[in-house]
Short mmCIF file of N, CA and C in Angstrom, two decimals:
data_model
loop_
_atom_site.label_atom_id
_atom_site.label_comp_id
_atom_site.label_asym_id
_atom_site.label_seq_id
_atom_site.Cartn_x
_atom_site.Cartn_y
_atom_site.Cartn_z
N GLY H 19 32.64 -44.74 56.20
CA GLY H 19 33.03 -46.13 56.49
C GLY H 19 34.42 -46.35 56.74
N SER H 20 35.33 -45.33 56.35
CA SER H 20 36.79 -45.51 56.37
C SER H 20 37.44 -44.44 57.26
N PRO H 21 38.47 -44.72 57.94
CA PRO H 21 39.07 -43.68 58.86
C PRO H 21 39.49 -42.44 57.81
N TRP H 22 39.54 -41.32 58.55
CA TRP H 22 39.91 -40.09 57.83
C TRP H 22 40.69 -39.25 58.91
N THR H 23 41.78 -38.69 58.26
CA THR H 23 42.60 -37.73 59.11
C THR H 23 42.74 -36.37 58.42
N PHE H 24 43.20 -35.44 59.10
CA PHE H 24 43.43 -34.06 58.65
C PHE H 24 44.34 -33.35 59.44
N GLU H 25 45.29 -32.74 58.87
CA GLU H 25 46.27 -31.93 59.51
C GLU H 25 45.79 -30.54 59.64
N LEU H 26 45.75 -30.01 60.87
CA LEU H 26 45.25 -28.59 61.03
C LEU H 26 46.22 -27.65 60.66
N PRO H 27 45.86 -26.68 59.92
CA PRO H 27 46.85 -25.60 59.39
C PRO H 27 47.50 -24.81 60.44
N GLU H 28 46.72 -24.55 61.59
CA GLU H 28 47.30 -23.79 62.72
C GLU H 28 46.51 -24.15 63.91
N SER H 29 47.15 -23.73 65.11
CA SER H 29 46.40 -24.04 66.37
C SER H 29 45.27 -23.02 66.49
N GLY H 30 44.34 -23.41 67.37
CA GLY H 30 43.14 -22.54 67.51
C GLY H 30 41.94 -23.45 67.86
N ASP H 31 40.77 -22.87 67.89
CA ASP H 31 39.59 -23.52 68.14
C ASP H 31 38.94 -24.02 66.83
N TYR H 32 38.46 -25.17 66.76
CA TYR H 32 37.94 -25.87 65.60
C TYR H 32 36.60 -26.45 65.96
N ARG H 33 35.74 -26.46 65.01
CA ARG H 33 34.36 -27.02 65.20
C ARG H 33 34.30 -28.25 64.21
N ILE H 34 33.79 -29.41 64.73
CA ILE H 34 33.67 -30.56 64.01
C ILE H 34 32.16 -30.74 63.96
N THR H 35 31.67 -30.90 62.62
CA THR H 35 30.26 -30.97 62.36
C THR H 35 30.02 -32.32 61.68
N VAL H 36 29.18 -33.12 62.24
CA VAL H 36 28.89 -34.43 61.58
C VAL H 36 27.46 -34.39 61.01
N SER H 37 27.21 -34.57 59.65
CA SER H 37 25.98 -34.58 59.18
C SER H 37 25.82 -35.72 58.14
N GLY H 38 24.59 -36.12 57.99
CA GLY H 38 24.44 -37.23 57.01
C GLY H 38 23.28 -36.81 56.07
N PRO H 39 23.00 -37.66 55.23
CA PRO H 39 21.85 -37.32 54.17
C PRO H 39 20.48 -37.10 54.94
N TYR H 40 19.90 -35.97 54.61
CA TYR H 40 18.59 -35.64 55.34
C TYR H 40 17.50 -36.57 55.05
N GLU H 41 17.63 -37.26 53.92
CA GLU H 41 16.73 -38.17 53.42
C GLU H 41 16.86 -39.55 54.02
N ALA H 42 17.71 -39.72 54.85
CA ALA H 42 17.94 -41.05 55.42
C ALA H 42 16.85 -41.54 56.32
N LYS H 43 16.38 -42.82 56.00
CA LYS H 43 15.28 -43.35 56.74
C LYS H 43 15.55 -43.96 58.12
N LYS H 44 16.74 -44.06 58.41
CA LYS H 44 17.13 -44.57 59.73
C LYS H 44 18.35 -43.91 60.20
N VAL H 45 18.63 -44.17 61.45
CA VAL H 45 19.79 -43.50 62.17
C VAL H 45 21.13 -44.35 61.70
N ILE H 46 21.96 -43.54 61.42
CA ILE H 46 23.33 -44.24 60.85
C ILE H 46 24.28 -44.26 62.00
N PRO H 47 24.67 -45.28 62.49
CA PRO H 47 25.70 -45.37 63.64
C PRO H 47 27.01 -44.98 63.30
N TYR H 48 27.73 -44.30 64.01
CA TYR H 48 29.13 -43.88 63.73
C TYR H 48 29.95 -43.67 64.96
N THR H 49 31.19 -43.78 64.94
CA THR H 49 32.12 -43.54 65.90
C THR H 49 33.06 -42.33 65.54
N LEU H 50 33.09 -41.37 66.52
CA LEU H 50 33.98 -40.23 66.27
C LEU H 50 35.07 -40.25 67.29
N THR H 51 36.39 -40.32 66.90
CA THR H 51 37.39 -40.30 67.69
C THR H 51 38.35 -39.11 67.32
N VAL H 52 38.65 -38.22 68.22
CA VAL H 52 39.50 -37.12 67.94
C VAL H 52 40.76 -37.16 68.68
N ALA H 53 41.93 -36.85 68.06
CA ALA H 53 43.18 -36.89 68.69
C ALA H 53 44.02 -35.80 68.27
N ILE H 54 44.71 -35.05 69.16
CA ILE H 54 45.53 -33.84 68.86
C ILE H 54 47.01 -34.28 69.13
N GLU H 55 47.77 -34.13 68.21
CA GLU H 55 49.25 -34.38 68.44
C GLU H 55 50.08 -33.14 68.17
N GLY H 56 51.22 -33.06 68.75
CA GLY H 56 52.02 -31.81 68.32
C GLY H 56 52.01 -30.76 69.45
N LYS H 57 52.70 -29.71 69.37
CA LYS H 57 52.83 -28.65 70.32
C LYS H 57 51.98 -27.44 69.80
N PRO H 58 51.07 -26.95 70.53
CA PRO H 58 50.37 -25.74 70.07
C PRO H 58 51.30 -24.53 70.04
N HIS H 59 50.96 -23.67 69.12
CA HIS H 59 51.60 -22.33 69.09
C HIS H 59 50.58 -21.19 69.05
N PRO H 60 50.91 -20.04 69.45
CA PRO H 60 49.96 -18.89 69.44
C PRO H 60 49.50 -18.68 68.04
N VAL H 61 48.17 -18.33 68.02
CA VAL H 61 47.45 -17.87 66.70
C VAL H 61 47.30 -16.34 66.67
N PRO H 62 47.99 -15.67 65.83
CA PRO H 62 47.64 -14.27 65.77
C PRO H 62 46.29 -13.94 65.28
N PRO H 63 45.57 -12.94 65.77
CA PRO H 63 44.23 -12.51 65.37
C PRO H 63 44.15 -12.33 63.79
N GLN H 64 43.13 -12.75 63.22
CA GLN H 64 42.90 -12.59 61.73
C GLN H 64 41.95 -11.45 61.56
N GLY H 65 42.26 -10.22 61.81
CA GLY H 65 41.37 -9.15 61.72
C GLY H 65 40.32 -9.19 62.83
N LEU H 66 38.97 -9.01 62.39
CA LEU H 66 37.80 -9.22 63.37
C LEU H 66 37.21 -10.59 63.33
N THR H 67 37.79 -11.58 62.55
CA THR H 67 37.33 -12.91 62.69
C THR H 67 37.33 -13.42 64.23
N GLY H 68 36.28 -14.10 64.44
CA GLY H 68 36.31 -14.71 65.80
C GLY H 68 34.83 -14.91 66.34
N THR H 69 34.73 -15.45 67.46
CA THR H 69 33.46 -15.62 68.05
C THR H 69 33.40 -14.70 69.34
N TYR H 70 32.30 -13.95 69.41
CA TYR H 70 32.21 -13.11 70.44
C TYR H 70 30.98 -13.38 71.30
N GLY H 71 31.02 -13.28 72.71
CA GLY H 71 29.94 -13.57 73.51
C GLY H 71 29.52 -12.37 74.18
N LEU H 72 28.30 -12.18 74.35
CA LEU H 72 27.61 -10.89 75.08
C LEU H 72 28.13 -10.95 76.45
N VAL H 73 28.59 -9.72 76.88
CA VAL H 73 29.23 -9.53 78.16
C VAL H 73 28.21 -10.09 79.26
N GLU H 74 26.91 -9.69 79.18
CA GLU H 74 26.08 -10.03 80.16
C GLU H 74 25.58 -11.45 80.15
N ASP H 75 25.62 -12.14 78.99
CA ASP H 75 25.32 -13.47 78.91
C ASP H 75 26.04 -14.17 77.74
N PRO H 76 27.32 -14.81 78.04
CA PRO H 76 28.04 -15.34 76.99
C PRO H 76 27.40 -16.48 75.99
N ASP H 77 26.10 -16.90 76.42
CA ASP H 77 25.53 -17.72 75.48
C ASP H 77 24.98 -17.25 74.33
N SER H 78 24.72 -15.83 74.37
CA SER H 78 24.35 -15.05 73.22
C SER H 78 25.61 -14.84 72.47
N THR H 79 25.70 -15.16 71.24
CA THR H 79 27.02 -15.02 70.49
C THR H 79 26.90 -14.51 69.14
N ILE H 80 28.02 -13.94 68.45
CA ILE H 80 27.97 -13.62 67.14
C ILE H 80 29.38 -14.09 66.54
N GLU H 81 29.36 -14.85 65.46
CA GLU H 81 30.41 -15.46 64.93
C GLU H 81 30.69 -14.46 63.55
N ILE H 82 31.91 -14.06 63.50
CA ILE H 82 32.30 -13.27 62.37
C ILE H 82 33.54 -13.64 61.65
N LEU H 83 33.40 -13.73 60.21
CA LEU H 83 34.50 -14.04 59.53
C LEU H 83 34.73 -12.90 58.54
N GLN H 84 35.93 -12.39 58.74
CA GLN H 84 36.31 -11.10 57.92
C GLN H 84 36.84 -11.68 56.58
N LEU H 85 36.09 -11.17 55.52
CA LEU H 85 36.44 -11.55 54.29
C LEU H 85 37.44 -10.53 53.55
N PRO H 86 38.17 -10.89 52.50
CA PRO H 86 39.33 -9.92 52.06
C PRO H 86 38.90 -8.75 51.35
N ASP H 87 37.64 -8.57 51.08
CA ASP H 87 37.15 -7.25 50.42
C ASP H 87 36.31 -6.39 51.36
N ASP H 88 36.79 -6.21 52.63
CA ASP H 88 36.20 -5.42 53.63
C ASP H 88 34.74 -5.75 53.79
N ARG H 89 34.43 -7.01 53.78
CA ARG H 89 33.04 -7.53 54.16
C ARG H 89 33.19 -8.50 55.30
N LEU H 90 32.06 -8.62 55.96
CA LEU H 90 32.02 -9.50 57.14
C LEU H 90 30.86 -10.44 56.97
N ARG H 91 31.07 -11.70 57.05
CA ARG H 91 30.05 -12.68 57.17
C ARG H 91 29.86 -13.03 58.63
N PHE H 92 28.62 -12.89 58.95
CA PHE H 92 28.23 -13.22 60.41
C PHE H 92 27.07 -14.05 60.64
N HIS H 93 27.05 -14.61 61.82
CA HIS H 93 25.85 -15.38 62.44
C HIS H 93 25.65 -15.04 63.91
N LEU H 94 24.52 -14.32 64.12
CA LEU H 94 24.23 -13.88 65.45
C LEU H 94 23.19 -14.66 66.08
N LEU H 95 23.34 -15.26 67.31
CA LEU H 95 22.43 -16.05 68.05
C LEU H 95 22.24 -15.32 69.44
N ALA H 96 20.94 -14.70 69.58
CA ALA H 96 20.71 -13.90 70.66
C ALA H 96 19.68 -14.73 71.41
N LEU H 97 19.81 -14.74 72.86
CA LEU H 97 18.94 -15.49 73.66
C LEU H 97 18.41 -14.60 74.83
N TRP H 98 17.07 -14.93 75.22
CA TRP H 98 16.53 -14.40 76.43
C TRP H 98 16.07 -15.49 77.30
N LYS H 99 16.64 -15.42 78.60
CA LYS H 99 16.38 -16.41 79.41
C LYS H 99 15.39 -16.07 80.50
N GLY H 100 14.10 -16.32 80.42
CA GLY H 100 13.06 -16.06 81.40
C GLY H 100 13.27 -16.88 82.66
N ALA H 101 12.30 -16.62 83.57
CA ALA H 101 12.30 -17.10 84.90
C ALA H 101 12.42 -18.75 84.85
N LYS H 102 11.83 -19.35 83.94
CA LYS H 102 11.84 -20.84 83.74
C LYS H 102 12.55 -21.26 82.63
N TRP H 103 13.55 -20.64 82.17
CA TRP H 103 14.23 -20.97 80.91
C TRP H 103 14.92 -22.34 80.96
N LYS H 104 15.42 -22.77 82.13
CA LYS H 104 16.02 -24.01 82.26
C LYS H 104 14.98 -25.20 82.06
N GLU H 105 13.71 -24.95 82.44
CA GLU H 105 12.66 -25.88 82.25
C GLU H 105 12.12 -25.89 80.75
N TYR H 106 12.01 -24.74 80.28
CA TYR H 106 11.36 -24.67 78.85
C TYR H 106 12.29 -24.24 77.84
N GLY H 107 13.48 -23.88 78.11
CA GLY H 107 14.51 -23.32 77.17
C GLY H 107 14.44 -21.90 76.87
N PRO H 108 15.44 -21.22 76.40
CA PRO H 108 15.44 -19.78 76.28
C PRO H 108 14.70 -19.46 74.99
N ASN H 109 14.21 -18.25 74.91
CA ASN H 109 13.71 -17.58 73.69
C ASN H 109 14.89 -17.24 72.72
N ILE H 110 14.85 -17.49 71.44
CA ILE H 110 15.95 -17.38 70.60
C ILE H 110 15.69 -16.41 69.49
N GLY H 111 16.77 -15.59 69.01
CA GLY H 111 16.76 -14.82 67.92
C GLY H 111 17.82 -15.11 67.16
N GLU H 112 17.75 -14.98 65.83
CA GLU H 112 18.80 -15.28 64.93
C GLU H 112 18.99 -14.47 63.74
N ALA H 113 20.19 -14.02 63.30
CA ALA H 113 20.30 -13.09 62.14
C ALA H 113 21.62 -13.54 61.51
N PHE H 114 21.77 -13.57 60.12
CA PHE H 114 22.95 -13.97 59.48
C PHE H 114 23.03 -13.23 58.12
N GLY H 115 24.26 -13.12 57.64
CA GLY H 115 24.47 -12.54 56.33
C GLY H 115 25.76 -12.00 56.18
N THR H 116 25.94 -11.13 55.20
CA THR H 116 27.23 -10.50 54.74
C THR H 116 27.02 -9.08 54.72
N VAL H 117 27.93 -8.26 55.35
CA VAL H 117 27.87 -6.94 55.36
C VAL H 117 29.13 -6.23 55.04
N LYS H 118 29.07 -4.93 54.70
CA LYS H 118 30.24 -4.12 54.27
C LYS H 118 30.77 -3.52 55.63
N LEU H 119 32.10 -3.66 55.75
CA LEU H 119 32.82 -2.91 56.83
C LEU H 119 33.45 -1.57 56.37
N GLU H 120 33.05 -0.51 57.12
CA GLU H 120 33.53 0.86 56.73
C GLU H 120 33.95 1.47 58.11
N LYS H 121 35.30 1.67 58.21
CA LYS H 121 35.70 2.31 59.41
C LYS H 121 35.34 1.76 60.72
N ASN H 122 35.52 0.45 60.97
CA ASN H 122 35.20 -0.32 62.12
C ASN H 122 33.75 -0.40 62.36
N ARG H 123 32.96 -0.12 61.39
CA ARG H 123 31.47 -0.21 61.58
C ARG H 123 30.77 -0.97 60.44
N ALA H 124 29.81 -1.79 60.69
CA ALA H 124 29.04 -2.58 59.72
C ALA H 124 27.57 -2.51 60.10
N VAL H 125 26.75 -2.35 59.08
CA VAL H 125 25.27 -2.33 59.37
C VAL H 125 24.59 -3.31 58.50
N TYR H 126 23.67 -4.11 59.30
CA TYR H 126 22.84 -5.09 58.62
C TYR H 126 21.45 -4.54 58.60
N ARG H 127 20.80 -4.62 57.52
CA ARG H 127 19.38 -4.21 57.31
C ARG H 127 18.62 -5.28 56.61
N GLU H 128 17.45 -5.57 57.23
CA GLU H 128 16.55 -6.58 56.55
C GLU H 128 15.18 -6.45 57.17
N ASP H 129 14.15 -6.17 56.22
CA ASP H 129 12.83 -6.20 56.73
C ASP H 129 12.47 -5.39 58.00
N GLY H 130 12.98 -4.28 58.11
CA GLY H 130 12.69 -3.34 59.33
C GLY H 130 13.66 -3.64 60.53
N CYS H 131 14.63 -4.52 60.27
CA CYS H 131 15.58 -4.81 61.36
C CYS H 131 16.92 -4.06 60.92
N VAL H 132 17.43 -3.36 61.84
CA VAL H 132 18.82 -2.86 61.71
C VAL H 132 19.65 -3.21 62.82
N LEU H 133 20.83 -3.79 62.53
CA LEU H 133 21.78 -4.28 63.58
C LEU H 133 23.14 -3.45 63.19
N ALA H 134 23.38 -2.44 63.87
CA ALA H 134 24.64 -1.65 63.70
C ALA H 134 25.74 -2.24 64.58
N MET H 135 26.83 -2.68 63.99
CA MET H 135 27.96 -3.26 64.63
C MET H 135 29.16 -2.32 64.65
N THR H 136 29.63 -2.07 65.89
CA THR H 136 30.91 -1.18 65.91
C THR H 136 31.89 -1.91 66.60
N PHE H 137 33.12 -1.95 65.99
CA PHE H 137 34.26 -2.77 66.50
C PHE H 137 35.27 -1.87 67.20
N LYS H 138 35.73 -2.37 68.41
CA LYS H 138 36.87 -1.61 69.08
C LYS H 138 37.63 -2.65 69.83
N ASP H 139 38.82 -2.67 69.63
CA ASP H 139 39.78 -3.82 70.30
C ASP H 139 39.08 -5.10 70.15
N ASP H 140 38.83 -5.92 71.10
CA ASP H 140 38.24 -7.27 71.01
C ASP H 140 36.85 -7.22 71.37
N THR H 141 36.18 -6.19 71.04
CA THR H 141 34.70 -6.29 71.28
C THR H 141 33.87 -5.67 70.06
N VAL H 142 32.69 -5.92 69.94
CA VAL H 142 31.74 -5.45 69.04
C VAL H 142 30.47 -5.07 69.72
N LYS H 143 30.07 -3.74 69.62
CA LYS H 143 28.89 -3.20 70.27
C LYS H 143 27.80 -3.30 69.24
N ILE H 144 26.73 -3.90 69.48
CA ILE H 144 25.64 -4.07 68.55
C ILE H 144 24.40 -3.24 69.10
N ASP H 145 24.04 -2.34 68.21
CA ASP H 145 22.72 -1.44 68.43
C ASP H 145 21.73 -1.98 67.56
N GLN H 146 20.65 -2.38 68.10
CA GLN H 146 19.46 -2.99 67.44
C GLN H 146 18.30 -1.98 67.39
N GLU H 147 17.79 -1.69 66.08
CA GLU H 147 16.66 -0.88 65.79
C GLU H 147 15.57 -1.81 65.13
N GLY H 148 14.33 -1.61 65.52
CA GLY H 148 13.36 -2.22 64.78
C GLY H 148 12.96 -3.62 65.12
N ASP H 149 12.06 -4.32 64.57
CA ASP H 149 11.73 -5.74 64.96
C ASP H 149 12.47 -6.60 64.09
N CYS H 150 13.32 -7.37 64.73
CA CYS H 150 14.13 -8.37 63.91
C CYS H 150 13.61 -9.72 63.85
N GLY H 151 12.30 -10.00 64.19
CA GLY H 151 11.71 -11.25 64.18
C GLY H 151 12.23 -12.26 65.18
N PHE H 152 12.87 -11.71 66.23
CA PHE H 152 13.36 -12.52 67.28
C PHE H 152 12.29 -13.17 68.10
N GLY H 153 12.63 -14.02 69.05
CA GLY H 153 11.59 -14.59 69.93
C GLY H 153 11.11 -13.50 70.93
N HIS H 154 10.24 -13.79 71.75
CA HIS H 154 9.66 -12.90 72.80
C HIS H 154 10.67 -12.43 73.64
N ASN H 155 10.86 -11.14 73.78
CA ASN H 155 11.74 -10.38 74.75
C ASN H 155 13.22 -10.57 74.33
N VAL H 156 13.61 -11.25 73.07
CA VAL H 156 14.88 -11.31 72.64
C VAL H 156 15.32 -10.02 72.07
N HIS H 157 16.58 -9.54 72.45
CA HIS H 157 17.07 -8.33 71.86
C HIS H 157 18.63 -8.61 71.72
N ALA H 158 19.15 -8.19 70.57
CA ALA H 158 20.50 -8.55 70.30
C ALA H 158 21.42 -7.31 70.69
N GLY H 159 21.00 -6.24 71.19
CA GLY H 159 21.83 -5.08 71.52
C GLY H 159 22.79 -5.42 72.71
N GLY H 160 24.01 -4.85 72.73
CA GLY H 160 24.79 -4.97 73.79
C GLY H 160 26.19 -5.01 73.27
N THR H 161 27.20 -5.24 74.29
CA THR H 161 28.63 -5.37 73.93
C THR H 161 29.00 -6.75 74.00
N TYR H 162 29.68 -7.27 73.05
CA TYR H 162 30.09 -8.66 72.83
C TYR H 162 31.67 -8.65 72.91
N ARG H 163 32.18 -9.61 73.49
CA ARG H 163 33.65 -9.72 73.77
C ARG H 163 34.26 -10.90 72.96
N ARG H 164 35.27 -10.80 72.25
CA ARG H 164 35.77 -11.90 71.53
C ARG H 164 36.22 -12.94 72.58
N THR H 165 35.80 -14.18 72.35
CA THR H 165 36.08 -15.36 73.15
C THR H 165 36.94 -16.50 72.42
N SER H 166 36.98 -16.26 71.11
CA SER H 166 37.74 -17.22 70.29
C SER H 166 38.24 -16.48 69.02
N LEU H 167 39.33 -16.90 68.49
CA LEU H 167 39.74 -16.29 67.26
C LEU H 167 39.21 -17.11 66.01
N CYS H 168 38.35 -18.07 66.20
CA CYS H 168 37.82 -18.94 65.18
C CYS H 168 36.31 -18.60 65.10
N ALA H 169 35.84 -18.83 64.01
CA ALA H 169 34.39 -18.70 63.76
C ALA H 169 33.98 -19.59 62.44
N ALA H 170 32.62 -19.89 62.52
CA ALA H 170 32.20 -20.56 61.35
C ALA H 170 30.77 -20.05 61.16
N PRO H 171 30.66 -18.80 60.65
CA PRO H 171 29.45 -18.22 60.40
C PRO H 171 28.53 -18.88 59.35
N GLU H 172 29.08 -19.78 58.64
CA GLU H 172 28.45 -20.53 57.54
C GLU H 172 27.25 -21.31 58.06
N ALA H 173 27.28 -21.69 59.34
CA ALA H 173 26.28 -22.46 60.01
C ALA H 173 24.94 -21.80 59.84
N GLY H 174 24.84 -20.52 59.93
CA GLY H 174 23.57 -19.77 59.74
C GLY H 174 23.11 -19.62 58.32
N LEU H 175 24.01 -19.94 57.43
CA LEU H 175 23.68 -19.71 55.97
C LEU H 175 23.06 -20.81 55.25
N ARG H 176 22.95 -21.99 55.91
CA ARG H 176 22.43 -23.25 55.26
C ARG H 176 21.07 -22.91 55.05
#
């Protein structure tokens, strides 16, 4: 009900998420106005933190937040776009969690799914083994290139 402002700590990409109480019985109207003031300055990379898009299809993404204790929090969204995907939507696969980083490599394992992530420069190569419970024809394997220095992998952890 009241205006709110926030000073950004640094330049970069930011995500604004608006959510309300899930138990609300009606739609709650609101207005969102965003204004940016000041001069941007370059943001240095923060380790491996960032959003990476699949080279073959940048709509498939992995968001990574590098934590201080050699762990990575990630949220992977993999898509398969069939012949009529624009009409029916793509098939979707999703994985998220926290993994240990060892020598530019991290491995996620859960219920027969293995996602091995290898980092080099501004890319992460994902090798998928097993059934990850993704949608029909969805596979997460491939090379992803960093498209942003910002990430919010917490979105998948809700």
